[in-house]
Coordinates of C-alpha atoms and ligand atoms in Angstrom, one line a residue:
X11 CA 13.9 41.4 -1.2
X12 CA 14.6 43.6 2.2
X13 CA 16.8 40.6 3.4
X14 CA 18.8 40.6 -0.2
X15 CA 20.0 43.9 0.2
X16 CA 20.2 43.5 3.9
X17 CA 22.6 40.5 3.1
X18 CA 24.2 43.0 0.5
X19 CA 24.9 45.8 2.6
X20 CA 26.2 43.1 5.5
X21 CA 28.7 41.7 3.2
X22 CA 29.9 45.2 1.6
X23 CA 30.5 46.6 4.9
X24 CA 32.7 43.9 6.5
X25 CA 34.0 42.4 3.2
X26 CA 32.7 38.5 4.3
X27 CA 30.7 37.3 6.6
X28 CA 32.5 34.5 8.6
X29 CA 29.0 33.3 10.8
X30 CA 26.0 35.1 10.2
X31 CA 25.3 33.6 14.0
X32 CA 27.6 36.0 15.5
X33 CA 26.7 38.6 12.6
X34 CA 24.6 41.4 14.5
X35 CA 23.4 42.5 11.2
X36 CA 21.8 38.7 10.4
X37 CA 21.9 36.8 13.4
X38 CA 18.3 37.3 14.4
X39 CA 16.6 36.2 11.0
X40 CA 14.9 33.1 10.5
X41 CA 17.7 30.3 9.4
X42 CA 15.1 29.2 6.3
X43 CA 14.5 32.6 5.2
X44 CA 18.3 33.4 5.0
X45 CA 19.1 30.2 3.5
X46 CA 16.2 31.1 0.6
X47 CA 18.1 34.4 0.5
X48 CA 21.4 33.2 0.2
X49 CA 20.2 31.1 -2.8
X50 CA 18.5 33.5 -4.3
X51 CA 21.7 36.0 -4.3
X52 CA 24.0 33.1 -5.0
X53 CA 22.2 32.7 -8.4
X54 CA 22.2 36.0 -9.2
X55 CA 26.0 35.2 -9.0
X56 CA 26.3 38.0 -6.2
X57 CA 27.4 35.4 -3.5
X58 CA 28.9 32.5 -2.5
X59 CA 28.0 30.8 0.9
X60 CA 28.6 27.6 3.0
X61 CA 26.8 26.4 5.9
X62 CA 28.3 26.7 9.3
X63 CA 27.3 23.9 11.6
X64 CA 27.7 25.0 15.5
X65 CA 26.9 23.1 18.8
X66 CA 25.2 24.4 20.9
X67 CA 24.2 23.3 24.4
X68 CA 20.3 24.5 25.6
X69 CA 18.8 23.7 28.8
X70 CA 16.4 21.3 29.7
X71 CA 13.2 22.5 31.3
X72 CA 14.3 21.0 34.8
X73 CA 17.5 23.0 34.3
X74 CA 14.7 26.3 33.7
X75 CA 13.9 25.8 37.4
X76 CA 16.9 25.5 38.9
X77 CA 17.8 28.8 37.4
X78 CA 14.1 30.5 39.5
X79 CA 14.6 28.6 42.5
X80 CA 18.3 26.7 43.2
X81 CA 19.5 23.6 42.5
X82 CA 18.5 20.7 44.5
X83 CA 21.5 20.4 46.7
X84 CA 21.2 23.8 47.5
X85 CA 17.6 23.8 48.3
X86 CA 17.9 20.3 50.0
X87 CA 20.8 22.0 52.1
X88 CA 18.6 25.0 53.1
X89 CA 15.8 22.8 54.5
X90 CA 18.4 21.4 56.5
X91 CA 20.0 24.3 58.0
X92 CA 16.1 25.6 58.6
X93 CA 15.3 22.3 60.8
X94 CA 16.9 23.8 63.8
X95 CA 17.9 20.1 65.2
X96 CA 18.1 18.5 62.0
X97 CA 16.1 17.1 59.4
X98 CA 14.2 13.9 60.2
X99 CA 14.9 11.1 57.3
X100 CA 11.4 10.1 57.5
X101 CA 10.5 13.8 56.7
X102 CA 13.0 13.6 53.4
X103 CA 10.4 12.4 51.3
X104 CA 8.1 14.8 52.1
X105 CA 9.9 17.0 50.1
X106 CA 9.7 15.2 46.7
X107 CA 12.8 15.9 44.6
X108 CA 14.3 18.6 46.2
X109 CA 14.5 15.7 48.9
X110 CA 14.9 12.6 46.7
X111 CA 17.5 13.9 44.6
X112 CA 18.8 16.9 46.7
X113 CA 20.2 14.7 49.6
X114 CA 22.3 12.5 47.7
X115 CA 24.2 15.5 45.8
X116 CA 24.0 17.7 49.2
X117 CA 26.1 14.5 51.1
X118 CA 28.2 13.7 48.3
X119 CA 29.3 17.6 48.1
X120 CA 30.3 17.0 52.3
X121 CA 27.3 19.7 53.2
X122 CA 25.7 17.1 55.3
X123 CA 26.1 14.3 57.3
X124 CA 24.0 11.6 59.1
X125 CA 23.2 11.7 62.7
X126 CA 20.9 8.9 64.1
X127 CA 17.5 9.3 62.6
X128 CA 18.6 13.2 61.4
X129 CA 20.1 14.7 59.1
X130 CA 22.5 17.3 60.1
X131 CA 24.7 20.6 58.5
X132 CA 28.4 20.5 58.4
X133 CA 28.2 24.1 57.1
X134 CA 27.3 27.4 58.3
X135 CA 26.0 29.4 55.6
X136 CA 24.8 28.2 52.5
X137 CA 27.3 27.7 49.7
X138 CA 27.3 29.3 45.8
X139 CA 25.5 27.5 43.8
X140 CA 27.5 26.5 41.0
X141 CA 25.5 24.6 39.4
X142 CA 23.0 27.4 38.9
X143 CA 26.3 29.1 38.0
X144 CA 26.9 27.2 35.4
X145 CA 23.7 27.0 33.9
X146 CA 23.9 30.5 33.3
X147 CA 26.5 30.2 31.4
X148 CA 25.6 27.4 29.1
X149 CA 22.2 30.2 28.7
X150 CA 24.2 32.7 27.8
X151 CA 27.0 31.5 25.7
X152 CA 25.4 27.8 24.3
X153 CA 29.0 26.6 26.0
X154 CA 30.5 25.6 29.2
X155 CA 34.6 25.8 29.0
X156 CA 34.6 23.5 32.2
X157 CA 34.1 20.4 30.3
X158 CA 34.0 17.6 33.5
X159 CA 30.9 20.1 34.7
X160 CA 29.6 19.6 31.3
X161 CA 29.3 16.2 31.2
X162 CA 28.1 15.9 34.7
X163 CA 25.0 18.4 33.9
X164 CA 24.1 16.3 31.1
X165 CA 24.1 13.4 33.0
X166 CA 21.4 14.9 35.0
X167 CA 19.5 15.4 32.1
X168 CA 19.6 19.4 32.6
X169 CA 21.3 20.4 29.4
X170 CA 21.0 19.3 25.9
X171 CA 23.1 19.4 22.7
X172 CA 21.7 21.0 20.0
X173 CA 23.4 22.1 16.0
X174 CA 22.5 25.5 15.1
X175 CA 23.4 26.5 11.8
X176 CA 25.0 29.5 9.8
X177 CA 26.4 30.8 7.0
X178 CA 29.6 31.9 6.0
X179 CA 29.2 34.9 3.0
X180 CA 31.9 35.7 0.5
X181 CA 31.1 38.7 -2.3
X182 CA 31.7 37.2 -5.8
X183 CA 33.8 39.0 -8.7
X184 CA 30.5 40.1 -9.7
X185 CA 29.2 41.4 -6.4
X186 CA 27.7 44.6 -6.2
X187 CA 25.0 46.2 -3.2
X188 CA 22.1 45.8 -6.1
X189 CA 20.5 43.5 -6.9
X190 CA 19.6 42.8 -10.9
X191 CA 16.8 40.8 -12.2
X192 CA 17.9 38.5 -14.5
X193 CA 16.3 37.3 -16.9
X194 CA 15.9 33.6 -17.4
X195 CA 14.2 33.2 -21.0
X196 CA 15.0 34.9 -24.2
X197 CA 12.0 35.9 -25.5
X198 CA 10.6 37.2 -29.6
X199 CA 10.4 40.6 -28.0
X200 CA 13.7 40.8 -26.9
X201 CA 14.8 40.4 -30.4
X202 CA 12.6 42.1 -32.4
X203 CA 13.4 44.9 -30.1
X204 CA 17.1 44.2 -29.8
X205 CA 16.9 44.3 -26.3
X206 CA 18.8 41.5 -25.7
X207 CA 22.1 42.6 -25.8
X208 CA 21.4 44.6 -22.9
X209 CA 19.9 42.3 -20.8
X210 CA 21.8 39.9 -18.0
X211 CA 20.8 36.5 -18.5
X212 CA 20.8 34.2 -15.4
X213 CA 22.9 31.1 -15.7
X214 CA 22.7 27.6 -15.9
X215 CA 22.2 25.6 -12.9
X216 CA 23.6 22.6 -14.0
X217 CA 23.2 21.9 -10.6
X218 CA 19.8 22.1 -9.6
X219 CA 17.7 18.7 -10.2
X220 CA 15.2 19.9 -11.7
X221 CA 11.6 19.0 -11.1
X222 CA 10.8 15.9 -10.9
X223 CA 8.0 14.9 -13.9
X224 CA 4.7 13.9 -12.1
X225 CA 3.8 11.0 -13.9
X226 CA 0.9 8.2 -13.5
X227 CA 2.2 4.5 -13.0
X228 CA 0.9 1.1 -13.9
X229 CA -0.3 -0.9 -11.1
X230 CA 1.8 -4.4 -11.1
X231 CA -0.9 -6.2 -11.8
X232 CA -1.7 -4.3 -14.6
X233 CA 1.9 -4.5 -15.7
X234 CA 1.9 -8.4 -15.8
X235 CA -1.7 -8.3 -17.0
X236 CA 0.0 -6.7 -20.1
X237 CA 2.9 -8.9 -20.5
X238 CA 0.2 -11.6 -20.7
X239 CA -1.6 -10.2 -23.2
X240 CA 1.6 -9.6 -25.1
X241 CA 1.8 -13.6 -25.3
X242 CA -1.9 -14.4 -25.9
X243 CA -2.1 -11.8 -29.0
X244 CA 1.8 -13.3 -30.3
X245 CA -0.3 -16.6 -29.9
X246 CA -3.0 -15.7 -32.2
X247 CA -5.6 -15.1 -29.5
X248 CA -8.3 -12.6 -29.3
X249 CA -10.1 -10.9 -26.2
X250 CA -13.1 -11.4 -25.0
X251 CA -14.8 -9.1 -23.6
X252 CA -15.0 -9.1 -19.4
X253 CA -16.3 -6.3 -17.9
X254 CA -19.6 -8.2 -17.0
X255 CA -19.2 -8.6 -13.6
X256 CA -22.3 -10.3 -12.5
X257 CA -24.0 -13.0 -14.8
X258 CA -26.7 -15.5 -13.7
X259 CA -25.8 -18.5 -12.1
X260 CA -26.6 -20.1 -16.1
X261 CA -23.7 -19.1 -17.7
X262 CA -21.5 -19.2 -14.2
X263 CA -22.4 -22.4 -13.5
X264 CA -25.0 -24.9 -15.3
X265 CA -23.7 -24.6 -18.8
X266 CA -20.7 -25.7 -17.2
X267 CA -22.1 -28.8 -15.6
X268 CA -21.9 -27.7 -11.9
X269 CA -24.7 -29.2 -10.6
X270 CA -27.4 -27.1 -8.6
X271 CA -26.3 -28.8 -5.5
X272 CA -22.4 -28.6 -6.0
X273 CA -20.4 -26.9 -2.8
X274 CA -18.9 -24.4 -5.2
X275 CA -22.7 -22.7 -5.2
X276 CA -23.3 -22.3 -2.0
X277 CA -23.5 -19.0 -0.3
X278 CA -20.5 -20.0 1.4
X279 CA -18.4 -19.8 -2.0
X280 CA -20.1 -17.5 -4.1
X281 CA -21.5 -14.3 -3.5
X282 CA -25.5 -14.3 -5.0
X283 CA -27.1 -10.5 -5.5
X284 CA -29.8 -9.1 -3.5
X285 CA -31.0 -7.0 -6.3
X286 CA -32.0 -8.0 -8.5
X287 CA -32.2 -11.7 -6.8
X288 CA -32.7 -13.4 -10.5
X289 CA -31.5 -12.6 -14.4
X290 CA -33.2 -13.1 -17.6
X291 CA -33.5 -16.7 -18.9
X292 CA -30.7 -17.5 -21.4
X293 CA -32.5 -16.2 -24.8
X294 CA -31.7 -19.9 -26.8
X295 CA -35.0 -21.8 -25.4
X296 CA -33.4 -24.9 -27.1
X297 CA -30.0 -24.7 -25.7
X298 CA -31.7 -23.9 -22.0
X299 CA -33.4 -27.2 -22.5
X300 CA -30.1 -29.1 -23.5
X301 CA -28.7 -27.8 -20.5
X302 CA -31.6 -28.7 -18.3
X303 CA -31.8 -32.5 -19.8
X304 CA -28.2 -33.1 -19.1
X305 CA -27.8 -32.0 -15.7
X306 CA -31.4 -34.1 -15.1
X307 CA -31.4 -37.3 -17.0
X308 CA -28.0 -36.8 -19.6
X309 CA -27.7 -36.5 -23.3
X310 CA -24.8 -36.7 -25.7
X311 CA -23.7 -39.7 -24.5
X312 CA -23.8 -38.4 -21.0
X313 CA -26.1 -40.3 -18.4
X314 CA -25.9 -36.9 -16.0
X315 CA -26.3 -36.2 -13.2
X316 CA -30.2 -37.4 -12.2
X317 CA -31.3 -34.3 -10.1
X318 CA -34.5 -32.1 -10.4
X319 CA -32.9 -29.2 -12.1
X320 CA -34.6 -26.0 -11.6
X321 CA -34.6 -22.6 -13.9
X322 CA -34.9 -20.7 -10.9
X323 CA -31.7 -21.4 -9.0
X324 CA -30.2 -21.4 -12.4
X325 CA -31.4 -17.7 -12.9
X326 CA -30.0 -16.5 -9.5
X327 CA -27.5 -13.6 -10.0
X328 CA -23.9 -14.2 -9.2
X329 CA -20.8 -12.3 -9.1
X330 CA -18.9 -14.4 -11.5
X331 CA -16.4 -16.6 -9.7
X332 CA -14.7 -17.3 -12.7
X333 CA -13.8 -16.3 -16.0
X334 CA -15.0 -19.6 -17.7
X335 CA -18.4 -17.8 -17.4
X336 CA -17.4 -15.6 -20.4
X337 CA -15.2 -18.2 -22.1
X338 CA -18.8 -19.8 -22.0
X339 CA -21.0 -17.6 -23.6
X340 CA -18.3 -17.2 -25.9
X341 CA -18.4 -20.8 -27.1
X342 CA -22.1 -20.4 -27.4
X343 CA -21.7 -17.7 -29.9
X344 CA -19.2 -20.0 -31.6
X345 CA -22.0 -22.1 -32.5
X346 CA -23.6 -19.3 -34.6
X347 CA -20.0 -20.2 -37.1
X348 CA -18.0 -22.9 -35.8
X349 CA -14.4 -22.9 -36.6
X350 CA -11.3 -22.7 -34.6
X351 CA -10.6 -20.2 -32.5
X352 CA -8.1 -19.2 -29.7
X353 CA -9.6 -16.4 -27.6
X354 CA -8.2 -15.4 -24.0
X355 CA -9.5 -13.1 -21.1
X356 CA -7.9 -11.3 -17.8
X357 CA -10.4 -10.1 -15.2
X358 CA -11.6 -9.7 -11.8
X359 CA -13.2 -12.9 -10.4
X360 CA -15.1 -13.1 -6.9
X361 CA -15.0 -16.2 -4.5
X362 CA -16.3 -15.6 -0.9
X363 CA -13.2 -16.4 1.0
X364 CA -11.5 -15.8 4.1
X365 CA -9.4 -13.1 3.7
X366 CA -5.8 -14.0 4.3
X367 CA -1.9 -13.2 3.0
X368 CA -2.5 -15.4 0.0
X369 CA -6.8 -14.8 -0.5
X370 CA -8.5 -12.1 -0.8
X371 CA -12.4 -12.2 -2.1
X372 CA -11.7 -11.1 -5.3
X373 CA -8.7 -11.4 -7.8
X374 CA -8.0 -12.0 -11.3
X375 CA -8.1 -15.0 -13.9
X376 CA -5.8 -15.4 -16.8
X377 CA -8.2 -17.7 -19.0
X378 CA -7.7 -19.3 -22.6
X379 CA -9.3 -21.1 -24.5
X380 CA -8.9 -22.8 -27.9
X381 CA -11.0 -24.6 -30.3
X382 CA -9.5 -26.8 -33.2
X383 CA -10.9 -29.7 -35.3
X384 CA -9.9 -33.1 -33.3
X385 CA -7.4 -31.2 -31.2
X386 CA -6.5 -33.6 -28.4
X387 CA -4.9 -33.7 -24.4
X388 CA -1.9 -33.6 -26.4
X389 CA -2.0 -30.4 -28.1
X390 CA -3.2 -29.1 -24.7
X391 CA -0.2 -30.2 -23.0
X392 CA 2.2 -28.8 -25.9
X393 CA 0.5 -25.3 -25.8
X394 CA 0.7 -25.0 -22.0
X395 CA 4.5 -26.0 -22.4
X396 CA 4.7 -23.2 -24.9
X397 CA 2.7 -20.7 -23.5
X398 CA 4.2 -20.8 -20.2
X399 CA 7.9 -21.1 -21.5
X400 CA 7.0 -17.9 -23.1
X401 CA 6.6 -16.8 -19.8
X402 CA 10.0 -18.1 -18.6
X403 CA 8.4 -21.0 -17.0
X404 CA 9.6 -24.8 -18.2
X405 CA 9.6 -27.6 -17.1
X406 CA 5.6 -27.9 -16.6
X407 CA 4.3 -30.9 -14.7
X408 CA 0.4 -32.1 -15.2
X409 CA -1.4 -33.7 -12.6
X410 CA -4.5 -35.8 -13.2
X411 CA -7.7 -33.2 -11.5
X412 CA -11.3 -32.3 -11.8
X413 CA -13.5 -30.0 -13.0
X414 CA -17.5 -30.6 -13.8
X415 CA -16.8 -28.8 -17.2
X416 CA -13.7 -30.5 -18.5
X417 CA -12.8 -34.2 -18.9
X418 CA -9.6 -35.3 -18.7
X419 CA -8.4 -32.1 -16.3
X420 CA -5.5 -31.2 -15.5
X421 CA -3.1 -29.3 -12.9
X422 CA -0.6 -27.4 -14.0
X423 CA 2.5 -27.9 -11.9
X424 CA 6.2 -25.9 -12.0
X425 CA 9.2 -26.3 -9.8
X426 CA 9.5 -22.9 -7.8
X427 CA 13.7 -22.4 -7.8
X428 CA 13.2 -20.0 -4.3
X429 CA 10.4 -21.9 -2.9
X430 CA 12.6 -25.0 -3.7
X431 CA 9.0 -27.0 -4.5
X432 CA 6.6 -27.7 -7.3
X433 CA 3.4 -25.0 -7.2
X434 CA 0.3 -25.3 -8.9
X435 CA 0.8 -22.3 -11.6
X436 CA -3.0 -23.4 -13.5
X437 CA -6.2 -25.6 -13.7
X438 CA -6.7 -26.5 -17.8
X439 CA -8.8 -29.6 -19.2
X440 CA -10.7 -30.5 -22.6
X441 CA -14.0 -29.0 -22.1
X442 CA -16.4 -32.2 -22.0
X443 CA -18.2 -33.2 -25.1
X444 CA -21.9 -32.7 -23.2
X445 CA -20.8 -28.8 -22.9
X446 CA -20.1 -27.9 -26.3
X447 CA -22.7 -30.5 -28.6
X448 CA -25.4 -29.4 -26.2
X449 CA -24.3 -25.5 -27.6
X450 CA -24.7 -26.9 -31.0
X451 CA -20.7 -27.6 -31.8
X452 CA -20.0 -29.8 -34.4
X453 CA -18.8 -33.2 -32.2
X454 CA -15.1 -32.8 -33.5
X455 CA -14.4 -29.0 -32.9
X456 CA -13.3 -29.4 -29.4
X457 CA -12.4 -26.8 -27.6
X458 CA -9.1 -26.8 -24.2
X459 CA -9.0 -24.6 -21.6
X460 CA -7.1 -23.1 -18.9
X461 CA -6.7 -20.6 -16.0
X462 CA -4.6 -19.2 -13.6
X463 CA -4.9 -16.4 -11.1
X464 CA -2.9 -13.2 -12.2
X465 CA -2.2 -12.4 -8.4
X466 CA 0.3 -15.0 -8.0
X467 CA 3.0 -14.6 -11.0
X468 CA 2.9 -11.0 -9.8
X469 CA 3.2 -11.6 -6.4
X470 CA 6.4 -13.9 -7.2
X471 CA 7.6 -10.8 -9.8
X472 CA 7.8 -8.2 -7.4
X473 CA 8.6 -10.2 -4.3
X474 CA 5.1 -9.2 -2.7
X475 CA 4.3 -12.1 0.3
X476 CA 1.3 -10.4 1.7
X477 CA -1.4 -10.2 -1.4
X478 CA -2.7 -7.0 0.8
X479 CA 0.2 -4.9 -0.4
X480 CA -1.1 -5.8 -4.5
X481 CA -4.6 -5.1 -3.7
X482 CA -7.1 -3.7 -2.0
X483 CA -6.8 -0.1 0.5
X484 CA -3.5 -1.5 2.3
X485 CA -1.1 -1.2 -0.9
X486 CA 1.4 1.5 -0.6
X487 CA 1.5 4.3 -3.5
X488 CA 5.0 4.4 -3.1
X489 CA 5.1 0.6 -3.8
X490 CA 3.5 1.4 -7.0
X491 CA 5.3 4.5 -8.0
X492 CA 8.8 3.8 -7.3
X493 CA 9.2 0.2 -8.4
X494 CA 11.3 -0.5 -11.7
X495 CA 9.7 0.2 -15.6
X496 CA 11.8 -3.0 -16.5
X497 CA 12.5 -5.9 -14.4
X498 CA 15.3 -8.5 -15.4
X499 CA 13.4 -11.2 -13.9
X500 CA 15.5 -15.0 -13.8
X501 CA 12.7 -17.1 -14.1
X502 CA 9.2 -16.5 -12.8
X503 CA 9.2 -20.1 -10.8
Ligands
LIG18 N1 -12.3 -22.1 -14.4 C1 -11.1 -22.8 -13.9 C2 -10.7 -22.2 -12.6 O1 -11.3 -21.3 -12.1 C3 -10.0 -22.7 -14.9 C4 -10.2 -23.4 -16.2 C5 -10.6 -22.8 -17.3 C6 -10.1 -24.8 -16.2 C7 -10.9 -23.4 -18.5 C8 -10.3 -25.5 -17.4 C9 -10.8 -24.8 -18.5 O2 -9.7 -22.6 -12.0

């Protein structure tokens, strides 16, 4: 408040301010706490005020001790004169830079001149030192008028160029040396009282930006994770419930048909639990023993796999490596009332990988599944055509694959237009007759499947190469804060 009237009383008594730099009244304050000032005064409507930008030349901290001690030259010069006889070259260095970079200057301003193995003085007394001379000056003033010396002491690195700012200060038709608190809300009081009337309002800064709404934001993922579910629930489709993590190695693997001694199991792909090391049996005794006959000797028209299959291994605790795992204790349940059903699920698988631009150990699996009386590959390959062309993607290519669980399986391929090559967008299949009679499904409800990993649609979306910048502690909040609400995506691949 000092500095408002300060600033007040400045610009009363000379009528403007033309650069509070050279104002003795306001040179000496602090250039942030003037500007605040200015502002402040400037929306009382007291003021108006521009910015002044000056150059201004500073020394350097070699040029600091030229000013204590001499320049170079002249120093170099002195030792010279000093050495009665002259000054030995091999004693030049001895002298660090006074010597190294004295001698040049000294010769090249004709103080000194070679003789033999000496150096010797052409002069008698020791000149000014101009340099020193001019540094002053530039000290003083922040100038040099002389503008060949100018460039020459910045050369040698003794001088620098710096902007100092200040303000210029015109009074307003409504200046006055008082300063007025406006007010800035009309408040019940005020008119109850009648008050108002009296009272100066401030104005409108139609100006001002404003403050900026602090606001969460949806991670990418999560935003495509949404659009997804957008298509399964305009599909018919219901979600399943995901957020068991860690299941035993049952439901992730042997009701599925991945044998005990598949790679997939190994501690090389999945990651098992410490504690606890083992999960509860599955609570159907019946099913259990389905399972276990056809992985060991086959049922249901399958002849299996012919392997000691052991509850234990199958009760090892796993974090789930896919979503199938839920999609299969789902179709379990559907056994309770079969009919068809479309249900869907988006979560967080783990698979112990290398980590790399493209694989991290965890990420998430976009799943389906659908069960229909005598549904065939056909209906899967329509529904995959329509469900991705929801997504923008046509033009779907399937390639023959295989998964223990599903028989026939299939790839899912598009043509990538950037890439300029087909990608594997999914993995999809009939799940095989063994799975779903040995869960007590009537033989002609079958049930199609598919998944695909969340990570890369979204990494295509938003142009992300690197999957650390999507996930994990590497991703940048800004990344996430500052990209759009609404993309117009061409095509996703
Ligand atoms: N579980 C498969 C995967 O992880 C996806 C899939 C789901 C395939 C359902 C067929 C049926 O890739």
């Amino acid at each position: 408040m000092d500095l408002q009237l300060t600033i007040l009383k400045t610009v009363d008594k000379y009528n403007e301010v033309d650069n509070t730099l050279e104002c003795p009244e306001l040179k000496s304050f602090d250039i942030n706490s003037l500007h605040s000032n200015l502002t402040s005064l400037w929306s009382k409507e007291l003021i108006n005020f521009e910015k002044i930008e000056t150059e201004h030349w500073e020394l350097l901290p070699e040029a600091k001790d030229f000013l204590k001690n001499g320049s170079h030259e002249i120093r170099f010069l002195e030792e010279v004169i000093k050495s009665i006889d002259g000054l030995k070259l091999s004693d030049v260095n001895k002298l660090g830079p006074v010597g190294k970079l004295g001698q040049g200057k000294a010769f090249k301003n004709g103080w000194i001149s070679k003789n033999d193995d000496k150096l010797i003085s052409k002069v008698d007394k020791v000149p000014e030192d101009s340099v020193v001379k001019y540094l002053k000056e530039i000290e003083e003033t922040g100038k040099l008028s002389d503008k060949k010396e100018l460039t020459e002491l910045k050369k040698r690195k003794l001088i620098q160029l710096n902007k100092i700012v200040g303000y210029k200060i015109t009074k307003t038709d409504k200046f006055q040396v008082e300063i007025v608190n406006l007010e800035t809300d009309i408040t019940s009081d005020m008119i109850i009282n009648n008050e108002w009337s009296d009272k100066k309002f401030k104005p409108y800064n139609f100006n001002s930006e404003g403050v900026y709404p602090s606001s969460g934001s949806l991670h990418p993922l999560n935003k495509v994770r949404e659009e997804f579910r957008q298509i399964f629930f305009s599909m018919g489709f219901t979600e399943m419930p995901s957020n068991q993590y860690v299941d035993t190695g049952f439901w992730n693997f042997d009701t599925l048909y991945v044998p005990q001694q598949h790679p997939a199991r190994d501690l090389q792909d999945t990651f098992y639990l410490k504690d606890p090391v083992r999960g509860d049996e599955p609570e159907d005794k019946e099913y259990m023993k389905n399972v276990q006959q056809v992985h060991q000797e086959g049922k249901y028209g399958s002849i299996g796999y012919r392997y000691p299959w052991k509850l234990e291994e199958s009760l090892r605790m796993v974090l789930r490596t896919h979503t199938t795992a839920i999609s299969a204790s789902m179709l379990k349940q559907l056994a309770d009332d079969p009919k068809p059903c479309r249900l869907f699920s988006i979560d967080r698988v783990f698979r112990n990988e290398a980590v790399d631009a493209t694989h991290l150990a965890e990420f998430h699996q976009v799943e389906g599944v659908m069960a229909g009386y005598d549904i065939t590959l056909g209906d899967l390959i329509g529904f995959m055509e329509d469900f991705f062309g929801k997504m923008g993607v046509n033009g779907l290519r399937f390639k023959a694959a295989y998964n223990p669980y599903t028989e026939p399986s299939m790839e899912i391929f598009a043509y990538h237009k950037t890439l300029k090559k087909w990608v594997e967008i999914g993995n999809s299949g009939m799940f095989r007759p063994e799975m779903l009679e040995s869960m007590g499904l009537p033989k002609n409800l079958r049930v199609l499947g598919w998944g695909l990993s969340l990570e890369r649609p979204t990494m295509i979306k938003y142009n992300v190469s690197n999957i650390r910048e999507l996930l994990g502690h590497k991703v940048s909040l800004d990344f996430i804060e500052t990209n759009p609400a609404a993309r117009l995506d061409e095509l996703l691949v």
